[in-house]
Short mmCIF file of C-alpha atoms and ligand atoms in Angstrom, two decimals:
data_model
loop_
_atom_site.label_atom_id
_atom_site.label_comp_id
_atom_site.label_asym_id
_atom_site.label_seq_id
_atom_site.Cartn_x
_atom_site.Cartn_y
_atom_site.Cartn_z
CA MET A 1 33.13 -38.03 12.19
CA GLU A 2 32.33 -34.38 11.86
CA PRO A 3 33.17 -32.40 14.96
CA LYS A 4 30.17 -31.23 16.97
CA PRO A 5 30.16 -27.57 17.91
CA LYS A 6 30.45 -27.19 21.69
CA LEU A 7 27.93 -24.87 23.27
CA LEU A 8 27.80 -23.46 26.80
CA VAL A 9 24.41 -22.25 28.06
CA VAL A 10 24.62 -19.88 31.04
CA GLU A 11 21.04 -19.41 32.23
CA ASP A 12 19.52 -19.54 35.71
CA GLU A 13 15.89 -20.19 34.75
CA LEU A 14 15.41 -23.92 34.73
CA ALA A 15 12.71 -24.04 32.04
CA ILE A 16 14.66 -21.89 29.57
CA ARG A 17 17.94 -23.67 30.32
CA THR A 18 16.45 -27.11 29.83
CA GLY A 19 14.73 -25.98 26.64
CA LEU A 20 17.98 -24.59 25.20
CA VAL A 21 19.96 -27.69 26.12
CA ASP A 22 17.37 -29.91 24.43
CA VAL A 23 17.01 -27.83 21.29
CA PHE A 24 20.72 -27.42 20.66
CA THR A 25 21.44 -31.06 21.44
CA PHE A 26 18.80 -31.89 18.85
CA HIS A 27 20.54 -29.59 16.36
CA GLY A 28 23.80 -31.49 16.72
CA PHE A 29 25.58 -29.47 19.39
CA GLU A 30 27.46 -30.83 22.36
CA VAL A 31 25.88 -28.81 25.17
CA ASP A 32 27.05 -27.96 28.67
CA PHE A 33 25.35 -25.49 31.01
CA ALA A 34 25.82 -23.35 34.11
CA GLU A 35 23.11 -22.16 36.50
CA ASP A 36 24.81 -19.10 37.91
CA GLY A 37 27.28 -16.45 36.87
CA GLU A 38 30.27 -17.74 38.79
CA ILE A 39 30.12 -21.27 37.42
CA GLY A 40 29.29 -19.79 34.02
CA LEU A 41 32.38 -17.60 34.03
CA ASN A 42 34.66 -20.46 35.07
CA LYS A 43 33.34 -22.70 32.34
CA ALA A 44 33.39 -19.89 29.78
CA LEU A 45 37.05 -19.15 30.50
CA SER A 46 38.02 -22.81 30.05
CA GLY A 47 38.25 -22.17 26.32
CA ASN A 48 36.38 -25.40 25.62
CA PHE A 49 33.41 -23.89 23.82
CA ASP A 50 32.76 -22.84 20.26
CA MET A 51 29.83 -20.70 21.38
CA ILE A 52 28.51 -19.26 24.62
CA LEU A 53 24.86 -18.34 25.15
CA LEU A 54 24.85 -15.89 28.01
CA ASP A 55 21.88 -14.67 30.02
CA VAL A 56 22.27 -11.17 31.48
CA MET A 57 20.39 -11.36 34.80
CA LEU A 58 22.12 -14.14 36.68
CA PRO A 59 22.81 -14.90 40.34
CA LYS A 60 26.34 -14.14 41.63
CA LYS A 61 27.68 -12.45 38.49
CA ASN A 62 25.78 -10.82 35.66
CA GLY A 63 26.17 -11.56 31.98
CA TYR A 64 27.79 -8.21 31.17
CA ASP A 65 30.61 -8.85 33.66
CA ILE A 66 31.05 -12.37 32.31
CA CYS A 67 31.20 -11.08 28.75
CA SER A 68 33.88 -8.50 29.65
CA ALA A 69 35.94 -11.12 31.45
CA ILE A 70 35.71 -13.47 28.47
CA ARG A 71 36.82 -10.67 26.12
CA GLU A 72 39.78 -9.80 28.32
CA GLN A 73 41.04 -13.32 27.91
CA ASP A 74 39.92 -14.25 24.40
CA ARG A 75 38.87 -11.77 21.76
CA GLN A 76 37.68 -14.49 19.39
CA GLN A 77 35.35 -16.48 21.66
CA PRO A 78 31.84 -16.27 20.14
CA VAL A 79 29.23 -15.00 22.63
CA ILE A 80 25.52 -14.37 22.15
CA MET A 81 23.71 -12.57 24.95
CA LEU A 82 20.16 -13.48 25.93
CA THR A 83 18.10 -11.05 27.86
CA ALA A 84 14.68 -9.79 28.75
CA ARG A 85 16.09 -6.28 28.62
CA ASN A 86 15.88 -5.06 25.08
CA THR A 87 16.19 -1.32 25.20
CA ASP A 88 18.70 0.16 22.80
CA GLU A 89 21.08 1.02 25.62
CA ASP A 90 21.11 -2.57 26.84
CA ILE A 91 21.79 -3.87 23.37
CA ILE A 92 24.54 -1.34 22.74
CA HIS A 93 26.03 -2.07 26.16
CA GLY A 94 26.14 -5.82 25.47
CA LEU A 95 27.65 -5.36 22.03
CA SER A 96 30.17 -2.82 23.26
CA LEU A 97 31.40 -5.39 25.77
CA GLY A 98 32.17 -7.62 22.85
CA ALA A 99 29.14 -9.87 22.45
CA ASP A 100 28.81 -11.11 18.86
CA ASP A 101 25.05 -10.88 18.86
CA TYR A 102 22.10 -10.22 21.09
CA VAL A 103 18.75 -12.00 21.33
CA ALA A 104 15.91 -10.51 23.39
CA LYS A 105 13.57 -12.72 25.38
CA PRO A 106 11.09 -14.01 24.64
CA PHE A 107 12.92 -15.31 21.60
CA SER A 108 11.89 -17.72 18.92
CA ILE A 109 13.96 -20.88 19.13
CA THR A 110 14.28 -21.04 15.35
CA GLN A 111 15.62 -17.49 15.25
CA LEU A 112 18.09 -18.25 18.00
CA VAL A 113 19.37 -21.41 16.31
CA LEU A 114 19.86 -19.45 13.08
CA ARG A 115 21.72 -16.68 14.91
CA VAL A 116 23.96 -19.19 16.64
CA GLN A 117 24.75 -20.90 13.36
CA ALA A 118 25.49 -17.57 11.67
CA VAL A 119 27.88 -16.48 14.42
CA LEU A 120 29.56 -19.89 14.34
CA ARG A 121 30.11 -19.61 10.60
CA ARG A 122 31.57 -16.13 10.97
CA SER A 123 33.86 -17.39 13.72
CA GLY A 124 35.27 -19.95 11.31
CA PHE A 125 33.69 -23.03 12.83
CA ASP A 126 32.91 -25.38 10.01
CA ASN A 127 30.92 -28.56 10.18
CA LYS A 128 32.48 -29.82 6.99
CA PRO A 129 36.16 -29.08 7.17
CA ASP A 130 37.84 -28.76 3.81
CA ASN A 131 41.19 -30.46 4.15
CA HIS A 132 42.78 -28.22 1.55
CA ILE A 133 44.08 -24.71 1.50
CA HIS A 134 43.41 -23.27 -1.94
CA LEU A 135 45.99 -20.64 -2.81
CA SER A 136 44.56 -17.85 -4.93
CA ASN A 137 45.08 -18.79 -8.58
CA GLY A 138 47.53 -21.37 -7.37
CA PRO A 139 47.91 -24.91 -6.09
CA SER A 140 45.91 -26.57 -3.32
CA ILE A 141 47.66 -27.77 -0.21
CA ASP A 142 46.54 -31.00 1.41
CA THR A 143 46.54 -30.22 5.13
CA VAL A 144 46.00 -33.83 6.20
CA ASN A 145 48.73 -35.45 4.13
CA LEU A 146 51.01 -32.40 4.46
CA CYS A 147 51.72 -32.08 0.75
CA ALA A 148 50.88 -30.26 -2.47
CA GLU A 149 51.22 -30.94 -6.17
CA ILE A 150 53.23 -28.08 -7.58
CA ASP A 151 54.54 -28.15 -11.16
CA ASN A 152 53.93 -31.91 -11.35
CA GLU A 153 56.00 -32.46 -8.27
CA THR A 154 54.83 -33.58 -4.85
CA ILE A 155 56.07 -31.11 -2.28
CA ALA A 156 56.06 -32.22 1.35
CA PHE A 157 55.59 -29.92 4.32
CA THR A 158 56.59 -30.32 7.92
CA LYS A 159 53.94 -30.24 10.59
CA ARG A 160 55.12 -26.84 11.77
CA GLU A 161 55.03 -25.44 8.24
CA MET A 162 51.47 -26.69 7.86
CA GLU A 163 50.47 -25.11 11.16
CA ILE A 164 51.82 -21.79 9.93
CA LEU A 165 49.92 -22.09 6.65
CA GLN A 166 46.71 -23.07 8.42
CA TYR A 167 46.95 -20.19 10.84
CA LEU A 168 47.61 -17.69 8.06
CA HIS A 169 44.78 -19.22 6.05
CA ARG A 170 42.28 -18.89 8.90
CA HIS A 171 43.25 -15.23 9.21
CA ASN A 172 43.72 -14.50 5.53
CA ASP A 173 41.69 -11.31 5.72
CA ARG A 174 44.64 -9.52 7.32
CA PRO A 175 48.41 -9.64 7.74
CA VAL A 176 49.49 -11.68 10.77
CA PRO A 177 52.33 -10.23 12.86
CA ARG A 178 55.36 -12.42 13.60
CA GLU A 179 54.73 -12.17 17.35
CA GLU A 180 51.22 -13.54 16.86
CA LEU A 181 52.58 -16.52 14.92
CA LEU A 182 55.12 -17.20 17.66
CA HIS A 183 52.34 -17.08 20.24
CA LYS A 184 49.66 -19.02 18.37
CA VAL A 185 51.70 -21.51 16.35
CA TRP A 186 54.80 -22.00 18.46
CA GLY A 187 52.90 -21.49 21.72
CA TYR A 188 55.34 -18.98 23.17
CA GLU A 189 54.04 -16.68 25.89
CA GLN A 190 52.92 -13.31 24.65
CA ASP A 191 54.90 -10.19 25.47
CA LEU A 192 58.18 -12.04 25.64
CA ASN A 193 60.84 -10.44 23.56
CA ILE A 194 61.54 -13.45 21.44
CA GLU A 195 63.66 -13.46 18.35
CA THR A 196 61.13 -13.33 15.52
CA ARG A 197 63.76 -14.47 13.05
CA THR A 198 62.66 -18.05 13.59
CA VAL A 199 59.37 -17.11 11.91
CA ASP A 200 61.17 -15.52 8.97
CA ILE A 201 63.26 -18.65 8.46
CA HIS A 202 60.15 -20.81 8.26
CA ILE A 203 58.46 -18.38 5.91
CA ALA A 204 61.52 -18.42 3.65
CA LYS A 205 61.39 -22.23 3.54
CA LEU A 206 57.69 -22.15 2.73
CA ARG A 207 58.27 -19.70 -0.08
CA ARG A 208 60.92 -21.91 -1.63
CA LYS A 209 58.34 -24.69 -1.65
CA LEU A 210 55.31 -22.70 -2.80
CA GLU A 211 56.50 -19.84 -4.93
CA SER A 212 57.87 -20.00 -8.43
CA ASP A 213 59.87 -16.88 -7.55
CA PRO A 214 60.45 -16.76 -3.76
CA LYS A 215 61.76 -13.20 -4.09
CA GLN A 216 58.45 -12.08 -5.64
CA PRO A 217 55.98 -14.14 -3.62
CA ALA A 218 52.53 -14.51 -5.18
CA PHE A 219 50.93 -16.33 -2.25
CA LEU A 220 52.86 -15.72 0.95
CA GLN A 221 53.35 -12.01 1.08
CA THR A 222 55.08 -9.65 3.47
CA VAL A 223 53.04 -6.64 4.49
CA ARG A 224 55.40 -3.89 5.55
CA GLY A 225 54.99 -3.24 9.26
CA GLY A 226 52.17 -5.77 9.43
CA GLY A 227 53.49 -9.29 9.13
CA TYR A 228 52.68 -12.08 6.71
CA LYS A 229 49.56 -12.54 4.64
CA LEU A 230 48.48 -15.64 2.78
CA LEU A 231 46.50 -15.19 -0.40
CA SER A 232 44.09 -18.07 -0.20
CA GLY A 233 40.43 -18.69 -0.94
CA GLN A 234 37.61 -19.66 1.35
CA GLY A 235 36.88 -23.38 1.10
CA1 LIG B 301 18.10 -14.79 34.27
#
């Protein structure tokens, strides 16, 4: 079963809300909704959604405030703002608060669906997950069976090692700091002064498995002052 993207619609106008719920359900989304800003914010902060469609003019709390609050907690959460206000200032304001995109009412449903799908793709949500990490000019790693064929040998990975590789792969456009790995992979609280050596030990083990010369890594590189970067391809 392919995972359905989970969408939250925060919209107070019944007709628009119902229309959006129907259309996105039809397009294969799992849709939840909120009728006012307070409920919308609570649901949005639950972290359960792949995408949030956010009206601006809402009872109790407006969409701009909700968007800022979401961004304070989660910089990655995809948000598209919906509004009748479409002056340049409004658009810039919404985007400066961290919205991923902006659709002015009245909008065409087809346009909106396309925008949502585009933002979802950019955010890394994939309807057809590829269960392999393809190292650049190198072997492919099977993320389900936790193994890779390297030099005619089957190399096995631990679950933790695979989580590290998957996290680095999802963020392969940049080096990932050790602290971020500890937070996102190990689940340690942020801002704790934790020994980052545990990350280095795991990286060293991974290099012994992946690299023909672990001292000159071709795939799992150290970026000075930045962290670790995986050289892998998209899909
Ligand atoms: Ca409204």
